mmCIF file of C-alpha atoms in Angstrom:
data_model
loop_
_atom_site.group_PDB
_atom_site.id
_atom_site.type_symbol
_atom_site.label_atom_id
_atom_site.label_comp_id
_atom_site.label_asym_id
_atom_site.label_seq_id
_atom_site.Cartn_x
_atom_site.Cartn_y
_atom_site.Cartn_z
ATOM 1 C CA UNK A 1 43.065 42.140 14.683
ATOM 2 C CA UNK A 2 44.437 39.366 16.799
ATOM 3 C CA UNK A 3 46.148 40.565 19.895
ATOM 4 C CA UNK A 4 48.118 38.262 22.388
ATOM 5 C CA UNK A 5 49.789 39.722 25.723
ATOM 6 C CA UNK A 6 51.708 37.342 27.745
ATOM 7 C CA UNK A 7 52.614 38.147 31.697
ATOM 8 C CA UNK A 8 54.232 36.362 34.582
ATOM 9 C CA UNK A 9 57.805 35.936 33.373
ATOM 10 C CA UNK A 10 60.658 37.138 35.721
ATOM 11 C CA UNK A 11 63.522 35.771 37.520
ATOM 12 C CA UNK A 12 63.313 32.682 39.533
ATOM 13 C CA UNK A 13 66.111 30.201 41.051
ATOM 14 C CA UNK A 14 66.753 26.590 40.482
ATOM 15 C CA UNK A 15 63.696 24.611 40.793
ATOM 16 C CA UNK A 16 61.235 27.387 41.673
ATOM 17 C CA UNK A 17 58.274 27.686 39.627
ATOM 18 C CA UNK A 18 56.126 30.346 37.247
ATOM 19 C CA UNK A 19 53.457 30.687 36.065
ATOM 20 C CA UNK A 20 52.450 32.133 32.604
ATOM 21 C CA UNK A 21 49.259 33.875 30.811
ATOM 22 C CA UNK A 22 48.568 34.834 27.764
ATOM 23 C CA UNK A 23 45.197 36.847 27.241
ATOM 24 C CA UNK A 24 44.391 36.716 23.533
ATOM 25 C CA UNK A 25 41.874 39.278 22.061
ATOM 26 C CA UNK A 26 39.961 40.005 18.332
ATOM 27 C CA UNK A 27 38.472 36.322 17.216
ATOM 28 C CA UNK A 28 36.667 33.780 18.349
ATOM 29 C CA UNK A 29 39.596 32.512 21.135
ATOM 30 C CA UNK A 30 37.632 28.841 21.909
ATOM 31 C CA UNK A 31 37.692 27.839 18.567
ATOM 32 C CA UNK A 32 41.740 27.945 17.836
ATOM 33 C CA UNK A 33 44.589 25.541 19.185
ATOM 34 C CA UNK A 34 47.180 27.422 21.450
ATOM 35 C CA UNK A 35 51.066 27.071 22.025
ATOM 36 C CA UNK A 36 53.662 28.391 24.023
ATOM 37 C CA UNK A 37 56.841 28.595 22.530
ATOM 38 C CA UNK A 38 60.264 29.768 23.660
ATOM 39 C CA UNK A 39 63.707 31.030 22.189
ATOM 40 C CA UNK A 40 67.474 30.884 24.186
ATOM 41 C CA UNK A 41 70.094 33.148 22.979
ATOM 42 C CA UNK A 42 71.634 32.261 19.996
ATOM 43 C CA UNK A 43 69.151 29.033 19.251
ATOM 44 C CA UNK A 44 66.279 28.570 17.459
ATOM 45 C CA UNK A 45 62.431 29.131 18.637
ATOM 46 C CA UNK A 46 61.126 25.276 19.924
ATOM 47 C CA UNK A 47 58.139 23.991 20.561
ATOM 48 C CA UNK A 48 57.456 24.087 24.712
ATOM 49 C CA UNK A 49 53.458 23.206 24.418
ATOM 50 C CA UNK A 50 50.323 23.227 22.689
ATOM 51 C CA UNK A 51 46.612 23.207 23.635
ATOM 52 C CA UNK A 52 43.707 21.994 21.118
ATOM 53 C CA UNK A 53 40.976 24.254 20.975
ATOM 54 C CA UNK A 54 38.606 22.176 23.624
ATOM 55 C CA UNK A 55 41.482 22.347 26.315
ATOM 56 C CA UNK A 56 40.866 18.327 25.713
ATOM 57 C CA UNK A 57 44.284 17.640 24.017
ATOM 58 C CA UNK A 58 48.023 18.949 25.068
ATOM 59 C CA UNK A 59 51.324 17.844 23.312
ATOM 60 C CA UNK A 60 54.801 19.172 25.485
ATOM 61 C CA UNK A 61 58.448 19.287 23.943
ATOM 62 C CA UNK A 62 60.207 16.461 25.609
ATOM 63 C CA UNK A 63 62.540 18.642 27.425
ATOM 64 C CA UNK A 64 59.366 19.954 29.359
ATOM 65 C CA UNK A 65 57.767 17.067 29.862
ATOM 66 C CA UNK A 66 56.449 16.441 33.686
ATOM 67 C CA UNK A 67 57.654 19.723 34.471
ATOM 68 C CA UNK A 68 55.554 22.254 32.682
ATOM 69 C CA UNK A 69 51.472 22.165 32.239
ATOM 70 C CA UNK A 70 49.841 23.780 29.746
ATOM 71 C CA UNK A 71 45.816 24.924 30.554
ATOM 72 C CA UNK A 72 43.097 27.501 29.071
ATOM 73 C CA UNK A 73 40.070 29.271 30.161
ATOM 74 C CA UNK A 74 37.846 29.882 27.117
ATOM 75 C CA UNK A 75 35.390 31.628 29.304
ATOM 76 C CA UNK A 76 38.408 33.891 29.934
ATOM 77 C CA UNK A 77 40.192 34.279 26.263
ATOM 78 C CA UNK A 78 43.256 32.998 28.277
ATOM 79 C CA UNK A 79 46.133 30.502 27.895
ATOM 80 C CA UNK A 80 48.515 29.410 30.628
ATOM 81 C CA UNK A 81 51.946 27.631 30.974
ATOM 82 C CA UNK A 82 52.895 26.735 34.482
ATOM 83 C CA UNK A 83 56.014 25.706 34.697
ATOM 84 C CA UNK A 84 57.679 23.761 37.626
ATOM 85 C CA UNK A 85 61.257 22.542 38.726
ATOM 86 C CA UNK A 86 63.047 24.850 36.419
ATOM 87 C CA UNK A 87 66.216 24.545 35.316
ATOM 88 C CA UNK A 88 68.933 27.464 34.145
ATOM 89 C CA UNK A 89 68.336 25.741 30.384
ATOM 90 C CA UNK A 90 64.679 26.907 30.477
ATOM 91 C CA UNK A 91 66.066 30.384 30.595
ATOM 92 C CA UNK A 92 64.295 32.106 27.249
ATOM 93 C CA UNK A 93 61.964 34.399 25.698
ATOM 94 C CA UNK A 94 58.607 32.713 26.196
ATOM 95 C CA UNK A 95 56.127 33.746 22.952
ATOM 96 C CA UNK A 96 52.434 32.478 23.268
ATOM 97 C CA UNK A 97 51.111 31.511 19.374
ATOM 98 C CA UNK A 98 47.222 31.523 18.290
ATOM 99 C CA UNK A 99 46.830 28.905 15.845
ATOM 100 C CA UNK A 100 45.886 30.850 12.455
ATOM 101 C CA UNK A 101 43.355 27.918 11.091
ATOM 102 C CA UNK A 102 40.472 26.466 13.356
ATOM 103 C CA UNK A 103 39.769 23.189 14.669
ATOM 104 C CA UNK A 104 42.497 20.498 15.254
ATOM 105 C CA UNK A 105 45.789 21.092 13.959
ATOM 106 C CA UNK A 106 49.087 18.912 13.641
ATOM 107 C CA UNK A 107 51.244 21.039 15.877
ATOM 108 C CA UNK A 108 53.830 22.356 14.039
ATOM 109 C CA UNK A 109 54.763 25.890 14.343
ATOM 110 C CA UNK A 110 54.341 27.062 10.817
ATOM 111 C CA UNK A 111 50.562 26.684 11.481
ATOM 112 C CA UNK A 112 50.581 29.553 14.261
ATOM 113 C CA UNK A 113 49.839 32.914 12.345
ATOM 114 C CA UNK A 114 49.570 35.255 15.503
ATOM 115 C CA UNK A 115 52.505 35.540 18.091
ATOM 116 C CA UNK A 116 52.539 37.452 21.205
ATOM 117 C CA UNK A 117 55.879 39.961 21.893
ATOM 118 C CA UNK A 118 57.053 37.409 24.501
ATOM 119 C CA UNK A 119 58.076 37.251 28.400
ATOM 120 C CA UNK A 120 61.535 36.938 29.472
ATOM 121 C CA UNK A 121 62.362 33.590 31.902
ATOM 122 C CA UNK A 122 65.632 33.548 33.766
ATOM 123 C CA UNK A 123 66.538 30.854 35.661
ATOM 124 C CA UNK A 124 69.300 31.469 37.767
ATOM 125 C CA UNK A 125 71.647 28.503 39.051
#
């Protein structure tokens, strides 16, 4: 079955940076779009960025934007989210999502079937 782990998450100050992985495992990994997702405390789980399956098309939430990069290394079954200049709002649980259909998708988070357990981000003020 489909297996995603994420690392990197942790604790990090004011406009410090991290950098995620996700290393997915049990299908074809280059042939499925990617996303990162995240969920605060008492909101609901947003969109933070998505990856098509070539690595040749990304699409960021706008509070992201500039700041965070997504990337992927099919030769590697692995998906990455480094983020950059982050703020106390980016504090979340940070889920990486398989797309469950291959090829291109549309981006919307109903179309990711396989969900990692998530990696905690603080960002402390």
């Amino acid at each position: 079955q489909v297996q995603l782990v994420e690392s990197g998450g942790g604790l990090v100050q004011a406009g410090g940076s991290l950098r995620l992985s996700c290393a997915a495992s049990g299908r074809t990994f280059s042939v499925y779009d990617m996303g990162w997702f995240r969920q605060a405390p008492g909101k609901e789980r947003e969109l933070v960025a998505i990856i098509s399956w070539s690595g040749g098309r990304t699409s960021y939430g706008d509070s992201v934007k500039g700041r965070f990069t997504i990337s992927r290394d099919n030769a590697k079954n692995t998906v990455y989210l480094q983020m950059n200049s982050l703020k106390p709002e980016d504090t979340a649980v940070y889920y990486c999502a398989e797309r469950g259909l291959a090829g291109t998708g549309s981006g919307i988070q109903s179309e990711y079937a396989y969900w990692g357990q998530g990696t905690q981000v603080t960002v402390s003020s």
